[in-house]
């Protein structure tokens, strides 16, 4: 992921919106410890989440997709796909 606008930031956060199979939209875009990426290696960041817990899903809800950005501590720098305002997208597929 190329996040050039965030290259000099000391804190980077996940800002994500989850879409469930029952039509709910759940946004989690706060600069808190649960969404804070950890500096993993030189200029590399990491965040491990369990999506159902992270978005507070019930046992009957299933995720269809997640759209997300990376932000700075203030939330004013927002980086999406190819450094654009278009979010990254992750689609869940079950086989």
PDB file of C-alpha atoms in Angstrom:
ATOM      1  CA  UNK A   1       0.000   0.000   0.000  1.00  0.00           C
ATOM      2  CA  UNK A   2       1.424   3.339  -1.013  1.00  0.00           C
ATOM      3  CA  UNK A   3       0.533   5.854   1.673  1.00  0.00           C
ATOM      4  CA  UNK A   4       2.904   8.641   0.682  1.00  0.00           C
ATOM      5  CA  UNK A   5       0.935  11.454   2.379  1.00  0.00           C
ATOM      6  CA  UNK A   6       1.380   9.601   5.707  1.00  0.00           C
ATOM      7  CA  UNK A   7       5.094   8.802   5.300  1.00  0.00           C
ATOM      8  CA  UNK A   8       6.259  11.225   7.994  1.00  0.00           C
ATOM      9  CA  UNK A   9       3.484  10.509  10.487  1.00  0.00           C
ATOM     10  CA  UNK A  10       4.336   8.826  13.777  1.00  0.00           C
ATOM     11  CA  UNK A  11       0.765   7.559  14.257  1.00  0.00           C
ATOM     12  CA  UNK A  12      -1.434   5.998  11.570  1.00  0.00           C
ATOM     13  CA  UNK A  13      -5.032   4.788  12.007  1.00  0.00           C
ATOM     14  CA  UNK A  14      -7.579   2.670  10.171  1.00  0.00           C
ATOM     15  CA  UNK A  15     -10.846   4.370   9.188  1.00  0.00           C
ATOM     16  CA  UNK A  16     -13.265   1.702   7.954  1.00  0.00           C
ATOM     17  CA  UNK A  17     -16.865   1.133   6.952  1.00  0.00           C
ATOM     18  CA  UNK A  18     -18.342  -2.374   7.092  1.00  0.00           C
ATOM     19  CA  UNK A  19     -21.302  -3.514   5.006  1.00  0.00           C
ATOM     20  CA  UNK A  20     -23.296  -6.506   6.232  1.00  0.00           C
ATOM     21  CA  UNK A  21     -25.345  -9.002   4.271  1.00  0.00           C
ATOM     22  CA  UNK A  22     -28.497  -7.715   6.003  1.00  0.00           C
ATOM     23  CA  UNK A  23     -27.907  -4.186   4.691  1.00  0.00           C
ATOM     24  CA  UNK A  24     -26.378  -2.510   7.743  1.00  0.00           C
ATOM     25  CA  UNK A  25     -23.534  -0.025   7.383  1.00  0.00           C
ATOM     26  CA  UNK A  26     -21.171   0.229  10.354  1.00  0.00           C
ATOM     27  CA  UNK A  27     -18.563   2.974  10.407  1.00  0.00           C
ATOM     28  CA  UNK A  28     -15.544   2.865  12.689  1.00  0.00           C
ATOM     29  CA  UNK A  29     -13.423   5.922  12.117  1.00  0.00           C
ATOM     30  CA  UNK A  30     -11.934   7.071  15.391  1.00  0.00           C
ATOM     31  CA  UNK A  31      -8.312   7.560  16.223  1.00  0.00           C
ATOM     32  CA  UNK A  32      -8.200   5.153  19.177  1.00  0.00           C
ATOM     33  CA  UNK A  33      -6.018   2.240  20.280  1.00  0.00           C
ATOM     34  CA  UNK A  34      -8.214  -0.349  18.511  1.00  0.00           C
ATOM     35  CA  UNK A  35      -7.642   1.322  15.130  1.00  0.00           C
ATOM     36  CA  UNK A  36      -4.024   2.403  15.618  1.00  0.00           C
ATOM     37  CA  UNK A  37      -1.488   0.716  13.370  1.00  0.00           C
ATOM     38  CA  UNK A  38       1.739  -0.526  14.927  1.00  0.00           C
ATOM     39  CA  UNK A  39       5.113   0.285  13.435  1.00  0.00           C
ATOM     40  CA  UNK A  40       6.239  -3.171  12.391  1.00  0.00           C
ATOM     41  CA  UNK A  41       9.421  -2.580  10.440  1.00  0.00           C
ATOM     42  CA  UNK A  42      11.207   0.376   8.952  1.00  0.00           C
ATOM     43  CA  UNK A  43       8.446   2.378   7.228  1.00  0.00           C
ATOM     44  CA  UNK A  44       5.955  -0.503   7.536  1.00  0.00           C
ATOM     45  CA  UNK A  45       2.757  -0.495   9.566  1.00  0.00           C
ATOM     46  CA  UNK A  46       0.534  -3.328  10.758  1.00  0.00           C
ATOM     47  CA  UNK A  47      -2.904  -3.802  12.314  1.00  0.00           C
ATOM     48  CA  UNK A  48      -4.439  -7.164  13.157  1.00  0.00           C
ATOM     49  CA  UNK A  49      -8.196  -7.213  13.686  1.00  0.00           C
ATOM     50  CA  UNK A  50     -10.952  -9.770  14.044  1.00  0.00           C
ATOM     51  CA  UNK A  51     -13.582  -8.073  11.837  1.00  0.00           C
ATOM     52  CA  UNK A  52     -16.683  -9.386  13.656  1.00  0.00           C
ATOM     53  CA  UNK A  53     -15.390  -8.095  16.986  1.00  0.00           C
ATOM     54  CA  UNK A  54     -13.914  -4.893  15.576  1.00  0.00           C
ATOM     55  CA  UNK A  55     -17.259  -3.836  14.064  1.00  0.00           C
ATOM     56  CA  UNK A  56     -19.391  -5.252  16.909  1.00  0.00           C
ATOM     57  CA  UNK A  57     -21.366  -7.704  14.784  1.00  0.00           C
ATOM     58  CA  UNK A  58     -24.042  -9.938  16.236  1.00  0.00           C
ATOM     59  CA  UNK A  59     -23.957 -13.725  15.752  1.00  0.00           C
ATOM     60  CA  UNK A  60     -26.506 -13.441  12.931  1.00  0.00           C
ATOM     61  CA  UNK A  61     -24.636 -10.769  10.931  1.00  0.00           C
ATOM     62  CA  UNK A  62     -22.166 -11.476   8.145  1.00  0.00           C
ATOM     63  CA  UNK A  63     -19.792  -9.032   6.515  1.00  0.00           C
ATOM     64  CA  UNK A  64     -20.120  -8.522   2.779  1.00  0.00           C
ATOM     65  CA  UNK A  65     -17.324  -5.988   2.342  1.00  0.00           C
ATOM     66  CA  UNK A  66     -15.177  -3.397   4.050  1.00  0.00           C
ATOM     67  CA  UNK A  67     -14.104  -0.060   2.598  1.00  0.00           C
ATOM     68  CA  UNK A  68     -11.249   1.694   4.347  1.00  0.00           C
ATOM     69  CA  UNK A  69      -8.734   4.528   4.484  1.00  0.00           C
ATOM     70  CA  UNK A  70      -5.659   5.261   6.537  1.00  0.00           C
ATOM     71  CA  UNK A  71      -5.515   8.518   8.491  1.00  0.00           C
ATOM     72  CA  UNK A  72      -3.180  10.552  10.638  1.00  0.00           C
ATOM     73  CA  UNK A  73      -3.817  11.247  14.352  1.00  0.00           C
ATOM     74  CA  UNK A  74      -6.083  14.207  13.567  1.00  0.00           C
ATOM     75  CA  UNK A  75      -8.051  12.412  10.863  1.00  0.00           C
ATOM     76  CA  UNK A  76      -7.405  15.247   8.405  1.00  0.00           C
ATOM     77  CA  UNK A  77      -4.957  13.323   6.197  1.00  0.00           C
ATOM     78  CA  UNK A  78      -6.978  10.509   4.646  1.00  0.00           C
ATOM     79  CA  UNK A  79      -5.330   8.098   2.206  1.00  0.00           C
ATOM     80  CA  UNK A  80      -7.244   5.712  -0.021  1.00  0.00           C
ATOM     81  CA  UNK A  81      -6.463   3.629  -3.090  1.00  0.00           C
ATOM     82  CA  UNK A  82      -3.492   5.044  -5.060  1.00  0.00           C
ATOM     83  CA  UNK A  83      -3.326   8.054  -2.690  1.00  0.00           C
ATOM     84  CA  UNK A  84      -6.829   9.102  -3.768  1.00  0.00           C
ATOM     85  CA  UNK A  85     -10.141   9.756  -1.992  1.00  0.00           C
ATOM     86  CA  UNK A  86     -11.354   6.360  -3.275  1.00  0.00           C
ATOM     87  CA  UNK A  87     -11.329   3.846  -0.400  1.00  0.00           C
ATOM     88  CA  UNK A  88      -9.520   0.537  -0.449  1.00  0.00           C
ATOM     89  CA  UNK A  89     -12.067  -2.306  -0.709  1.00  0.00           C
ATOM     90  CA  UNK A  90     -12.049  -5.802   0.730  1.00  0.00           C
ATOM     91  CA  UNK A  91     -14.829  -8.167  -0.357  1.00  0.00           C
ATOM     92  CA  UNK A  92     -15.539 -11.294   1.684  1.00  0.00           C
ATOM     93  CA  UNK A  93     -16.022 -14.457  -0.342  1.00  0.00           C
ATOM     94  CA  UNK A  94     -17.015 -17.789   1.150  1.00  0.00           C
ATOM     95  CA  UNK A  95     -16.507 -20.968  -0.831  1.00  0.00           C
TER      96      UNK A  95
END
